[in-house]
Amino acid sequence: MLRMMFTATLLLLAACSQQPVVSEDMSRFEGSMPANFGGSWQRNYARDDEVNAVLRDAYNRLIRTVPDQRRPAGSGTDPSTSKQMDSLLALARLAELITRPDVLTISQTKHEISIARKDDFAMLCAFYDGVAKAIENDNGTEICGWDGSQLVSNLVLQGGLQVTHRFTISTDGQQMRVVTTVSSTTSRLPFTLRRFYSRFERPTSGFNCIETFSMKRVCSTTEIVR
Amino acid sequence: MTWIAAAARTTLVAKIIMLLMCIPLRFAGAEAFLVEDARKPSALNVSIVVFDPGVPEDLSLHRDLQVFPQIREIEAMFLPFVLSETLVKTDEWGAVRVVPKPDAAAELLVSGTILKSDGETLQLKVSVVDASGRVWLDEVFGGAVTDSYATGGNGSGLPGYQQLYDEIAERLLLARTQLEEKELTDIVEIALLRHAKELAPSAFGDYLSVADDGRFTIRRLPARNDPMLDRIERIRGAEYVITDAVDAKFQELHAEIASIYDLWREYRRKVIEYQTEDARRVQSTKSSAPRGSYEALVNLYDNYKLDRITAQEQNSLAIAFSNEVSPTIAAMETRVAELEGWVDAQYAEWHRLLEELFEVESGPEQ
């Protein structure tokens, strides 16, 4: 009986993992974008999830999904559970790595939302005529969608690895929550971390600067003609 | 002709002469003005229109096709000049000019569309039509950057794809050799008559006939000493002075941005090399870490990350390139617009005066 329940749980998890994170409905919107994330955001560490605590919860959940196999005392953890724990730990470490940047710079135009992060690529959400356009390269595909006013970015990598970020902005536009979920076909459970950000204004300098191709950054105290 | 008609005629002729003299002295460096055309019939004048940048209207395709719209706009102005230089060097043609918009009365009109330009490959769709409407060329030319250029580069913006431009020049010559001398002479005459018809349709409306396929043929020719034709030729000469001034602006543009453009192309070529090399690296250095381990996951993530960072870097540099050259482009466009505006204003006036003059001159004898 327990074995049947375990199998059913696995099947359910497998079925869930095959659902696209960004569905057809989410990948299109009418009119202007449902929310404006544009601006500079700095981490609010006080509200962030604590990785070890989340990992502990995830371990407990993992163990609850494993049937009691009545292993003799002292025989240690079931090898498959141990492997699952290792996979979960790997996901947790990756999630921690990806969500490490303490500042996000988001620029939002009519067609695109670009989320720049230090030491990582800028996530890009491209929408043309209200329809999401995937960014593809040989190693993965990135696509965004809207779940109500939440922006969802889903990155599908080779080897069954997926990274999903869900951005939510507070009603006053000053706080932002980013829920990052990392999942893999090698792990029965995904790993999710929440990060919180507060809006801030970057100080302005007395210089007007532009990037040029051969002279790099060029600055002037007067207006630069473009 | 009554004394009133004679006076009107004199006034109108004087006005035309005044208008022709109004061409600012700084344009008058060229010799086309009032100089008799003594070239060989085969040495047709060639007008190369600023290319179509070939930027797809669908913005969502730009990223996939690696099209940087601002750079394509610059290339559209820059590359015709390179073709013009190549044609001039052959010494087979009359005046070769880059023009901002198609001139229907050009003896030989070259138009092009940039299909691909990524630093390593250039693909141009080139079509060439003569004044009679005969199509000389309509095909795609493609070229890869030459090895000598790839390793050296000489800051001219030219020789990377020189083979491609040489091929276009050869094909043009080949097309010309297939025409009889009479056909070439007809092209020159048709060009002048088409221009005359645009300026003074009442006087020159019936010299040409147009077939259903748009081809022009000469129905009859005006007398060699036809004063109206003489005026048209003078006006055409004046227009060429301005066209040469516009062409000189394209030449200045080329001189100013060639070295930066070379750098950009070199960068694009390196990116393509890097991408090929990186794809090889990803294949050959597949992580040996156990599947699902942290190292294996980071490896998968980093491969994607590197690709995306390279693409971002390219976009930033495309913007930086555009930032750097845009003041030069803007200055050139302003000057060309001034010159064109001047020509358009004069053209309307010439048109009006010639029509009036024709009416006076062809009026009933009293």
Coordinates of C-alpha atoms in Angstrom, one line a residue:
Chain A
M1 CA 0.0 0.0 0.0
L2 CA 2.8 2.4 1.0
R3 CA 4.7 1.5 -2.1
M4 CA 1.7 2.3 -4.2
M5 CA 1.3 5.7 -2.5
F6 CA 5.0 6.4 -3.0
T7 CA 4.7 5.5 -6.7
A8 CA 1.6 7.7 -7.1
T9 CA 3.5 10.6 -5.4
L10 CA 6.4 10.2 -7.8
L11 CA 4.1 10.1 -10.8
L12 CA 2.4 13.2 -9.6
L13 CA 5.7 15.0 -9.1
A14 CA 6.8 13.9 -12.5
A15 CA 3.6 15.1 -14.1
C16 CA 4.0 18.5 -12.3
S17 CA 7.5 18.9 -13.6
Q18 CA 6.3 18.5 -17.2
Q19 CA 3.9 21.4 -16.9
P20 CA 5.4 24.4 -18.6
V21 CA 6.2 27.0 -16.0
V22 CA 5.2 29.8 -18.4
S23 CA 2.0 28.6 -19.9
E24 CA 0.5 29.9 -23.2
D25 CA -1.9 32.2 -21.3
M26 CA 1.0 33.6 -19.2
S27 CA 3.1 34.4 -22.3
R28 CA 0.8 37.1 -23.7
F29 CA -0.8 40.2 -22.4
E30 CA -2.9 43.1 -23.8
G31 CA -2.1 46.7 -23.5
S32 CA 0.9 47.8 -21.4
M33 CA 2.9 45.5 -19.2
P34 CA 0.9 44.5 -16.0
A35 CA 3.6 45.9 -13.6
N36 CA 6.6 48.2 -13.7
F37 CA 9.7 46.9 -12.1
G38 CA 12.1 49.5 -13.5
G39 CA 14.6 50.9 -11.1
S40 CA 17.4 50.0 -8.8
W41 CA 16.8 47.4 -6.0
Q42 CA 18.9 46.5 -3.1
R43 CA 18.7 43.3 -1.0
N44 CA 16.8 43.5 2.3
Y45 CA 18.7 40.7 4.1
A46 CA 16.4 41.0 7.2
R47 CA 13.5 39.5 5.3
D48 CA 15.4 37.0 3.2
D49 CA 14.9 33.2 3.6
E50 CA 17.7 31.5 5.5
V51 CA 19.1 28.9 3.2
N52 CA 19.9 26.3 5.9
A53 CA 16.4 26.6 7.4
V54 CA 14.8 26.2 3.9
L55 CA 17.1 23.2 3.2
R56 CA 16.1 21.6 6.5
D57 CA 12.4 21.9 5.7
A58 CA 13.1 20.5 2.3
Y59 CA 14.9 17.5 3.8
N60 CA 12.0 16.9 6.1
R61 CA 9.6 17.0 3.2
L62 CA 11.8 14.7 1.3
I63 CA 11.9 12.2 4.1
R64 CA 8.2 12.3 4.5
T65 CA 7.7 11.3 0.8
V66 CA 9.9 8.2 1.3
P67 CA 8.1 5.1 2.6
D68 CA 9.1 3.5 5.8
Q69 CA 11.0 0.6 4.5
R70 CA 11.6 -1.0 7.9
R71 CA 15.2 -1.0 7.5
P72 CA 17.0 -2.6 10.4
A73 CA 18.3 -0.2 13.0
G74 CA 21.9 0.9 12.4
S75 CA 21.8 0.2 8.7
G76 CA 21.9 4.0 8.0
T77 CA 19.9 6.1 5.5
D78 CA 18.4 4.4 2.4
P79 CA 20.9 5.0 -0.4
S80 CA 18.3 6.4 -2.8
T81 CA 17.2 8.9 -0.1
S82 CA 20.8 9.8 0.5
K83 CA 21.2 10.5 -3.2
Q84 CA 18.1 12.6 -3.2
M85 CA 19.5 14.6 -0.3
D86 CA 22.7 15.2 -2.2
S87 CA 20.7 16.4 -5.2
L88 CA 18.6 18.7 -3.1
L89 CA 21.7 20.1 -1.4
A90 CA 23.2 20.7 -4.9
L91 CA 20.1 22.6 -5.9
A92 CA 20.2 24.6 -2.7
R93 CA 23.8 25.6 -3.3
L94 CA 23.0 26.6 -6.9
A95 CA 19.9 28.6 -5.8
E96 CA 22.1 30.4 -3.2
L97 CA 24.7 31.1 -5.9
I98 CA 22.2 32.5 -8.4
T99 CA 20.4 34.7 -5.8
R100 CA 23.6 36.1 -4.3
P101 CA 23.6 39.5 -6.0
D102 CA 22.7 42.3 -3.6
V103 CA 21.7 44.8 -6.2
L104 CA 19.3 44.4 -9.2
T105 CA 19.1 47.0 -11.8
I106 CA 15.9 46.6 -13.8
S107 CA 15.2 48.5 -17.0
Q108 CA 11.8 48.2 -18.5
T109 CA 10.7 49.4 -21.9
K110 CA 7.6 48.9 -24.0
H111 CA 9.1 45.6 -25.3
E112 CA 11.6 44.4 -22.8
I113 CA 12.5 44.0 -19.2
S114 CA 16.2 43.5 -18.4
I115 CA 17.3 42.6 -15.0
A116 CA 21.0 43.2 -14.6
R117 CA 22.9 41.4 -11.8
K118 CA 26.5 41.6 -10.7
D119 CA 28.6 38.6 -11.9
D120 CA 25.8 37.1 -13.9
F121 CA 24.0 37.6 -17.2
A122 CA 21.1 40.1 -17.3
M123 CA 17.8 38.2 -17.3
L124 CA 15.8 39.4 -20.3
C125 CA 12.1 39.3 -20.8
A126 CA 11.2 40.2 -24.4
F127 CA 7.6 40.8 -25.4
Y128 CA 6.6 41.9 -28.9
D129 CA 3.0 42.9 -29.5
G130 CA 2.3 41.5 -26.0
V131 CA 3.7 38.1 -26.8
A132 CA 6.7 36.6 -25.0
K133 CA 9.7 35.9 -27.2
A134 CA 12.1 33.3 -26.0
I135 CA 15.8 33.9 -25.8
E136 CA 17.6 30.9 -27.0
N137 CA 21.2 29.7 -27.3
D138 CA 22.9 26.3 -27.6
N139 CA 22.8 25.8 -23.9
G140 CA 19.3 26.8 -22.9
T141 CA 16.1 28.8 -23.4
E142 CA 14.8 31.7 -21.4
I143 CA 11.2 32.8 -21.5
C144 CA 9.0 35.1 -19.4
G145 CA 5.4 35.4 -18.7
W146 CA 2.9 37.3 -16.5
D147 CA 0.9 35.6 -13.8
G148 CA -1.4 38.4 -13.0
S149 CA 1.0 41.2 -12.0
Q150 CA 3.8 38.8 -11.2
L151 CA 6.6 38.5 -13.7
V152 CA 7.8 34.9 -14.2
S153 CA 11.1 34.1 -15.8
N154 CA 11.8 30.5 -16.7
L155 CA 15.2 29.3 -17.8
V156 CA 15.4 25.7 -19.1
L157 CA 18.9 24.4 -19.4
Q158 CA 20.3 21.3 -20.8
G159 CA 20.4 18.2 -18.6
G160 CA 17.0 18.9 -17.2
L161 CA 17.9 21.9 -15.0
Q162 CA 15.4 24.7 -14.6
V163 CA 15.6 28.0 -12.9
T164 CA 12.5 30.1 -12.3
H165 CA 12.2 33.5 -10.8
R166 CA 8.9 35.0 -9.8
F167 CA 9.0 38.8 -9.3
T168 CA 6.3 40.5 -7.2
I169 CA 6.2 44.2 -6.5
S170 CA 4.4 45.8 -3.5
T171 CA 1.4 48.0 -4.2
D172 CA 3.4 51.1 -3.2
G173 CA 6.2 50.0 -5.7
Q174 CA 8.9 50.3 -3.0
Q175 CA 9.4 46.6 -2.2
M176 CA 10.0 43.6 -4.4
R177 CA 10.0 39.9 -3.7
V178 CA 11.8 37.4 -5.9
V179 CA 11.1 33.8 -5.4
T180 CA 13.7 31.6 -7.1
T181 CA 13.0 27.9 -7.7
V182 CA 15.7 25.6 -9.0
S183 CA 14.7 22.1 -10.1
S184 CA 16.3 19.3 -11.9
T185 CA 15.3 15.9 -13.2
T186 CA 17.9 14.4 -10.8
S187 CA 16.1 15.7 -7.8
R188 CA 12.6 14.6 -6.7
L189 CA 12.0 18.0 -5.0
P190 CA 12.8 21.5 -6.3
F191 CA 14.4 24.0 -4.1
T192 CA 12.9 27.5 -3.5
L193 CA 14.4 30.6 -2.0
R194 CA 12.8 34.0 -1.4
R195 CA 14.8 37.2 -1.6
F196 CA 13.4 40.6 -0.8
Y197 CA 14.5 44.0 -2.3
S198 CA 13.9 47.6 -1.5
R199 CA 13.9 50.3 -4.2
F200 CA 16.7 52.9 -4.0
E201 CA 17.8 55.8 -6.0
R202 CA 21.3 55.8 -7.4
P203 CA 23.1 59.0 -6.6
T204 CA 23.6 61.2 -9.7
S205 CA 27.0 62.5 -10.6
G206 CA 27.8 65.9 -12.1
F207 CA 29.0 64.2 -15.3
N208 CA 27.1 63.1 -18.4
C209 CA 28.7 59.9 -19.7
I210 CA 28.3 57.7 -22.7
E211 CA 30.0 54.5 -23.7
T212 CA 31.9 54.7 -27.0
F213 CA 33.4 51.9 -29.0
S214 CA 37.0 53.0 -29.4
M215 CA 37.3 55.4 -26.5
K216 CA 35.3 53.4 -23.9
R217 CA 33.5 55.7 -21.4
V218 CA 33.4 59.3 -22.3
C219 CA 32.2 61.9 -19.8
S220 CA 31.4 65.6 -20.0
T221 CA 30.1 68.2 -17.6
T222 CA 27.9 69.5 -20.4
E223 CA 25.2 67.6 -22.3
I224 CA 26.5 65.0 -24.7
V225 CA 25.1 65.1 -28.2
R226 CA 23.9 61.7 -29.4
Chain B
M1 CA 7.1 86.7 -81.9
T2 CA 5.7 89.9 -80.5
W3 CA 7.8 92.2 -78.5
I4 CA 5.8 91.2 -75.4
A5 CA 6.6 87.5 -75.9
A6 CA 10.2 88.3 -76.6
A7 CA 10.4 90.3 -73.4
A8 CA 8.8 87.5 -71.5
R9 CA 11.2 85.0 -73.0
T10 CA 14.2 87.2 -72.1
T11 CA 12.9 87.5 -68.6
L12 CA 12.4 83.8 -68.2
V13 CA 15.8 82.9 -69.6
A14 CA 17.4 85.5 -67.4
K15 CA 15.7 84.0 -64.4
I16 CA 16.9 80.5 -65.3
I17 CA 20.4 81.8 -65.7
M18 CA 20.2 83.6 -62.3
L19 CA 19.0 80.4 -60.7
L20 CA 21.9 78.5 -62.2
M21 CA 24.2 81.1 -61.0
C22 CA 22.7 80.9 -57.5
I23 CA 24.5 77.6 -56.9
P24 CA 26.7 78.4 -54.0
L25 CA 30.3 78.9 -55.1
R26 CA 31.4 76.2 -52.6
F27 CA 29.7 73.5 -54.7
A28 CA 31.4 74.7 -57.9
G29 CA 34.5 72.6 -57.6
A30 CA 33.1 69.9 -59.9
E31 CA 33.5 70.3 -63.6
A32 CA 30.1 69.0 -64.6
F33 CA 28.6 72.4 -64.9
L34 CA 28.4 73.7 -68.5
V35 CA 31.1 71.2 -69.6
E36 CA 30.4 69.3 -72.7
D37 CA 30.1 65.6 -72.3
A38 CA 33.1 64.2 -74.0
R39 CA 33.2 60.7 -72.5
K40 CA 33.1 57.4 -74.3
P41 CA 29.5 56.0 -74.8
S42 CA 30.4 53.0 -72.7
A43 CA 31.5 55.2 -69.7
L44 CA 28.0 55.6 -68.3
N45 CA 27.4 57.7 -65.2
V46 CA 26.6 55.5 -62.3
S47 CA 24.4 56.5 -59.4
I48 CA 24.6 54.2 -56.3
V49 CA 21.7 54.7 -54.0
V50 CA 22.2 54.5 -50.2
F51 CA 21.5 50.8 -49.5
D52 CA 18.5 49.4 -47.9
P53 CA 19.7 48.4 -44.4
G54 CA 17.7 45.2 -44.6
V55 CA 16.4 45.5 -41.0
P56 CA 13.4 43.3 -40.6
E57 CA 10.3 45.2 -39.5
D58 CA 9.5 42.5 -37.0
L59 CA 11.6 43.7 -34.0
S60 CA 11.4 40.3 -32.4
L61 CA 13.6 38.9 -35.2
H62 CA 16.5 41.3 -34.6
R63 CA 18.1 39.3 -31.8
D64 CA 17.8 36.0 -33.6
L65 CA 19.2 37.3 -36.9
Q66 CA 22.0 39.2 -35.1
V67 CA 20.9 42.5 -36.6
F68 CA 21.9 45.7 -34.9
P69 CA 19.6 48.2 -36.6
Q70 CA 21.6 51.3 -35.8
I71 CA 24.7 49.7 -37.3
R72 CA 22.9 48.5 -40.4
E73 CA 21.7 52.1 -40.9
I74 CA 25.3 53.2 -40.8
E75 CA 26.5 50.4 -43.1
A76 CA 23.7 51.3 -45.6
M77 CA 25.4 54.7 -46.0
F78 CA 29.0 53.4 -45.7
L79 CA 29.1 50.4 -48.0
P80 CA 27.8 52.1 -51.2
F81 CA 30.8 54.3 -51.0
V82 CA 33.1 51.3 -50.9
L83 CA 31.4 50.0 -54.1
S84 CA 31.7 53.4 -55.7
E85 CA 35.5 53.5 -54.9
T86 CA 35.8 50.1 -56.6
L87 CA 33.9 51.2 -59.7
V88 CA 36.0 54.4 -59.9
K89 CA 39.2 52.3 -59.8
T90 CA 38.2 50.3 -62.8
D91 CA 38.3 53.5 -64.8
E92 CA 35.5 52.1 -67.0
W93 CA 32.7 54.4 -66.0
G94 CA 31.8 58.0 -66.1
A95 CA 31.0 59.8 -62.8
V96 CA 30.2 57.3 -60.0
R97 CA 28.2 58.9 -57.3
V98 CA 26.5 57.9 -54.1
V99 CA 23.0 59.4 -53.9
P100 CA 20.6 59.5 -51.0
K101 CA 17.6 58.5 -53.0
P102 CA 16.9 56.8 -56.3
D103 CA 17.2 59.0 -59.4
A104 CA 14.9 57.6 -62.0
A105 CA 16.8 59.4 -64.8
A106 CA 20.2 58.1 -63.8
E107 CA 22.1 56.5 -66.7
L108 CA 22.8 53.5 -64.5
L109 CA 21.2 53.1 -61.1
V110 CA 22.6 50.7 -58.6
S111 CA 20.5 49.7 -55.6
G112 CA 21.4 47.3 -52.8
T113 CA 20.0 45.6 -49.7
I114 CA 22.2 44.4 -46.9
L115 CA 21.1 40.8 -46.3
K116 CA 23.8 39.9 -43.8
S117 CA 26.7 41.7 -42.2
D118 CA 28.2 40.0 -39.2
G119 CA 31.9 40.9 -39.5
E120 CA 32.8 37.6 -41.1
T121 CA 30.3 37.5 -43.9
L122 CA 28.7 40.2 -46.0
Q123 CA 25.7 39.5 -48.2
L124 CA 24.3 42.1 -50.5
K125 CA 21.4 41.9 -52.9
V126 CA 22.3 44.2 -55.8
S127 CA 20.2 45.3 -58.6
V128 CA 21.3 47.5 -61.5
V129 CA 18.9 49.2 -63.9
D130 CA 19.8 51.6 -66.8
A131 CA 17.7 54.6 -67.8
S132 CA 15.8 52.6 -70.4
G133 CA 14.6 50.2 -67.6
R134 CA 16.9 47.4 -68.7
V135 CA 17.9 45.2 -65.8
W136 CA 21.7 44.6 -65.8
L137 CA 21.9 42.8 -62.6
D138 CA 19.6 41.5 -59.9
E139 CA 21.3 39.0 -57.7
V140 CA 22.8 38.3 -54.3
F141 CA 26.5 38.7 -53.8
G142 CA 28.2 37.2 -50.7
G143 CA 31.7 37.3 -49.4
A144 CA 33.7 36.2 -46.5
V145 CA 36.4 38.4 -44.9
T146 CA 39.7 37.8 -46.6
D147 CA 42.6 36.2 -44.6
S148 CA 44.9 39.1 -45.1
Y149 CA 42.4 41.5 -43.7
A150 CA 41.6 39.2 -40.8
T151 CA 45.2 39.1 -39.7
G152 CA 46.2 42.6 -40.6
G153 CA 43.4 45.1 -41.2
N154 CA 44.4 48.5 -42.6
G155 CA 41.9 50.9 -41.3
S156 CA 40.3 51.6 -44.7
G157 CA 37.0 49.9 -44.2
L158 CA 37.6 48.5 -47.6
P159 CA 39.5 45.3 -48.3
G160 CA 37.7 43.0 -45.9
Y161 CA 35.2 42.1 -48.6
Q162 CA 37.0 43.6 -51.6
Q163 CA 36.5 40.4 -53.5
L164 CA 32.7 40.9 -53.3
Y165 CA 32.9 44.5 -54.6
D166 CA 35.3 43.4 -57.3
E167 CA 32.8 40.7 -58.3
I168 CA 30.0 43.2 -58.6
A169 CA 32.3 45.5 -60.7
E170 CA 33.2 42.6 -63.0
R171 CA 29.5 41.6 -63.4
L172 CA 28.7 45.1 -64.4
L173 CA 31.4 45.2 -67.0
L174 CA 30.3 41.9 -68.3
A175 CA 26.7 43.1 -68.6
R176 CA 28.0 46.2 -70.4
T177 CA 29.9 44.2 -73.0
Q178 CA 26.7 42.5 -74.0
L179 CA 25.3 45.8 -75.3
E180 CA 26.0 47.5 -78.6
E181 CA 27.4 51.0 -78.7
K182 CA 24.1 52.2 -80.1
E183 CA 22.3 50.8 -77.1
L184 CA 24.8 52.5 -74.7
T185 CA 24.3 55.8 -76.5
D186 CA 20.6 55.4 -76.3
I187 CA 20.9 55.0 -72.5
V188 CA 22.6 58.3 -72.2
E189 CA 20.0 60.0 -74.4
I190 CA 17.1 58.3 -72.6
A191 CA 18.5 59.5 -69.3
L192 CA 18.6 63.1 -70.5
L193 CA 15.2 62.9 -72.1
R194 CA 13.7 61.3 -68.9
H195 CA 15.1 64.1 -66.9
A196 CA 13.9 66.7 -69.5
K197 CA 10.5 65.1 -69.4
E198 CA 10.4 65.5 -65.6
L199 CA 11.5 69.1 -65.8
A200 CA 9.5 70.2 -68.8
P201 CA 6.8 67.7 -69.6
S202 CA 5.1 70.0 -72.1
A203 CA 8.3 70.3 -74.2
F204 CA 9.6 66.7 -73.8
G205 CA 6.5 64.7 -73.1
D206 CA 6.5 62.8 -76.4
Y207 CA 10.1 62.0 -77.1
L208 CA 10.0 58.7 -75.3
S209 CA 7.6 55.8 -75.4
V210 CA 7.1 53.5 -72.5
A211 CA 6.3 49.8 -73.0
D212 CA 4.0 47.8 -70.8
D213 CA 7.0 46.4 -69.0
G214 CA 8.2 49.9 -68.1
R215 CA 11.0 49.9 -70.7
F216 CA 11.7 53.3 -72.3
T217 CA 12.5 53.7 -76.0
I218 CA 13.3 56.8 -78.0
R219 CA 10.5 57.8 -80.3
R220 CA 12.3 60.8 -81.7
L221 CA 15.1 63.1 -80.7
P222 CA 15.1 66.9 -80.3
A223 CA 17.3 68.9 -82.6
R224 CA 21.0 69.2 -81.4
N225 CA 20.6 73.0 -81.1
D226 CA 17.2 72.9 -79.4
P227 CA 17.5 75.7 -76.9
M228 CA 15.2 73.9 -74.4
L229 CA 17.4 70.9 -74.4
D230 CA 20.4 73.1 -73.9
R231 CA 18.8 74.6 -70.8
I232 CA 17.9 71.1 -69.6
E233 CA 21.6 70.0 -70.0
R234 CA 22.7 73.1 -68.1
I235 CA 20.3 72.4 -65.3
R236 CA 21.3 68.8 -65.2
G237 CA 24.9 70.0 -65.0
A238 CA 24.0 72.2 -62.1
E239 CA 22.3 69.3 -60.3
Y240 CA 25.3 67.2 -60.8
V241 CA 27.4 69.8 -59.0
I242 CA 25.1 69.4 -56.0
T243 CA 25.1 65.6 -56.3
D244 CA 28.8 65.7 -56.3
A245 CA 28.7 67.8 -53.1
V246 CA 26.4 65.2 -51.5
D247 CA 28.8 62.4 -52.7
A248 CA 31.6 64.3 -51.1
K249 CA 29.7 64.1 -47.8
F250 CA 29.5 60.3 -48.1
Q251 CA 33.2 60.3 -48.8
E252 CA 33.9 62.4 -45.7
L253 CA 31.7 60.0 -43.7
H254 CA 33.7 57.1 -44.9
A255 CA 36.9 58.8 -44.1
E256 CA 35.8 59.6 -40.6
I257 CA 34.3 56.3 -39.5
A258 CA 36.3 53.8 -41.5
S259 CA 38.7 53.0 -38.7
I260 CA 36.0 52.6 -36.1
Y261 CA 33.9 50.5 -38.5
D262 CA 37.0 48.3 -39.1
L263 CA 37.3 47.8 -35.3
W264 CA 33.7 46.9 -35.0
R265 CA 33.9 44.4 -37.8
E266 CA 37.0 42.9 -36.3
Y267 CA 35.2 42.6 -33.0
R268 CA 32.2 40.9 -34.6
R269 CA 34.6 38.5 -36.4
K270 CA 36.3 37.7 -33.1
V271 CA 32.9 37.1 -31.5
I272 CA 32.0 34.6 -34.1
E273 CA 35.4 32.9 -33.7
Y274 CA 34.9 32.8 -30.0
Q275 CA 31.4 31.3 -30.3
T276 CA 32.7 28.5 -32.6
E277 CA 35.5 27.9 -30.2
D278 CA 33.2 28.0 -27.2
A279 CA 30.8 25.5 -28.7
R280 CA 33.8 23.2 -29.2
R281 CA 34.9 23.8 -25.6
V282 CA 31.5 23.0 -24.2
Q283 CA 31.6 19.7 -26.2
S284 CA 35.1 18.7 -25.3
T285 CA 35.0 19.8 -21.6
K286 CA 31.8 18.3 -20.5
S287 CA 31.8 18.1 -16.8
S288 CA 32.9 14.8 -15.4
A289 CA 31.1 15.5 -12.2
P290 CA 28.3 13.1 -11.3
R291 CA 24.9 14.1 -12.8
G292 CA 22.9 16.2 -10.4
S293 CA 26.0 17.2 -8.4
Y294 CA 26.6 20.9 -7.6
E295 CA 29.6 21.0 -10.0
A296 CA 27.5 19.5 -12.8
L297 CA 24.7 22.0 -12.2
V298 CA 27.0 25.0 -12.1
N299 CA 28.6 23.8 -15.3
L300 CA 25.2 23.7 -17.0
Y301 CA 24.3 27.2 -15.7
D302 CA 27.7 28.7 -16.5
N303 CA 27.6 27.5 -20.1
Y304 CA 24.4 29.3 -20.6
K305 CA 25.6 32.3 -18.6
L306 CA 28.7 32.7 -20.8
D307 CA 26.6 32.7 -24.0
R308 CA 24.3 35.3 -22.7
I309 CA 27.1 37.5 -21.4
T310 CA 28.7 37.4 -24.8
A311 CA 25.5 38.4 -26.4
Q312 CA 25.0 41.3 -23.9
E313 CA 28.5 42.5 -24.5
Q314 CA 27.8 42.6 -28.3
N315 CA 24.7 44.6 -27.7
S316 CA 26.5 47.1 -25.5
L317 CA 29.3 47.5 -28.0
A318 CA 26.8 48.0 -30.8
I319 CA 25.3 50.9 -28.8
A320 CA 28.8 52.2 -28.0
F321 CA 29.6 52.1 -31.7
S322 CA 26.5 54.0 -32.6
N323 CA 27.1 56.5 -29.8
E324 CA 30.5 57.2 -31.2
V325 CA 29.6 57.7 -34.9
S326 CA 26.2 59.2 -34.5
P327 CA 27.4 62.9 -34.3
T328 CA 29.3 62.4 -37.6
I329 CA 26.2 60.7 -39.2
A330 CA 23.9 63.4 -37.8
A331 CA 26.1 66.2 -39.2
M332 CA 26.3 64.5 -42.6
E333 CA 22.5 63.9 -42.7
T334 CA 21.8 67.5 -41.9
R335 CA 24.2 68.7 -44.7
V336 CA 22.7 66.3 -47.2
A337 CA 19.2 67.3 -46.2
E338 CA 20.2 71.0 -46.8
L339 CA 21.6 70.2 -50.2
E340 CA 18.6 68.1 -51.1
G341 CA 16.2 70.8 -49.9
W342 CA 18.0 73.3 -52.0
V343 CA 17.8 71.1 -55.1
D344 CA 14.1 70.4 -54.5
A345 CA 13.3 74.1 -54.2
Q346 CA 15.3 74.9 -57.3
Y347 CA 13.8 72.0 -59.2
A348 CA 10.3 73.3 -58.6
E349 CA 11.3 76.7 -59.8
W350 CA 13.1 75.4 -62.9
H351 CA 10.1 73.3 -63.7
R352 CA 7.8 76.3 -63.6
L353 CA 10.1 78.5 -65.6
L354 CA 10.8 76.0 -68.3
E355 CA 7.1 75.3 -68.7
E356 CA 6.4 79.0 -69.0
L357 CA 9.2 79.4 -71.4
F358 CA 8.0 76.6 -73.6
E359 CA 4.6 78.2 -73.8
V360 CA 6.1 81.5 -74.8
E361 CA 8.5 80.0 -77.3
S362 CA 6.0 77.7 -78.9
G363 CA 3.2 80.3 -79.0
P364 CA 1.7 81.4 -82.3
E365 CA 3.8 83.7 -84.4
Q366 CA 2.2 87.1 -84.7

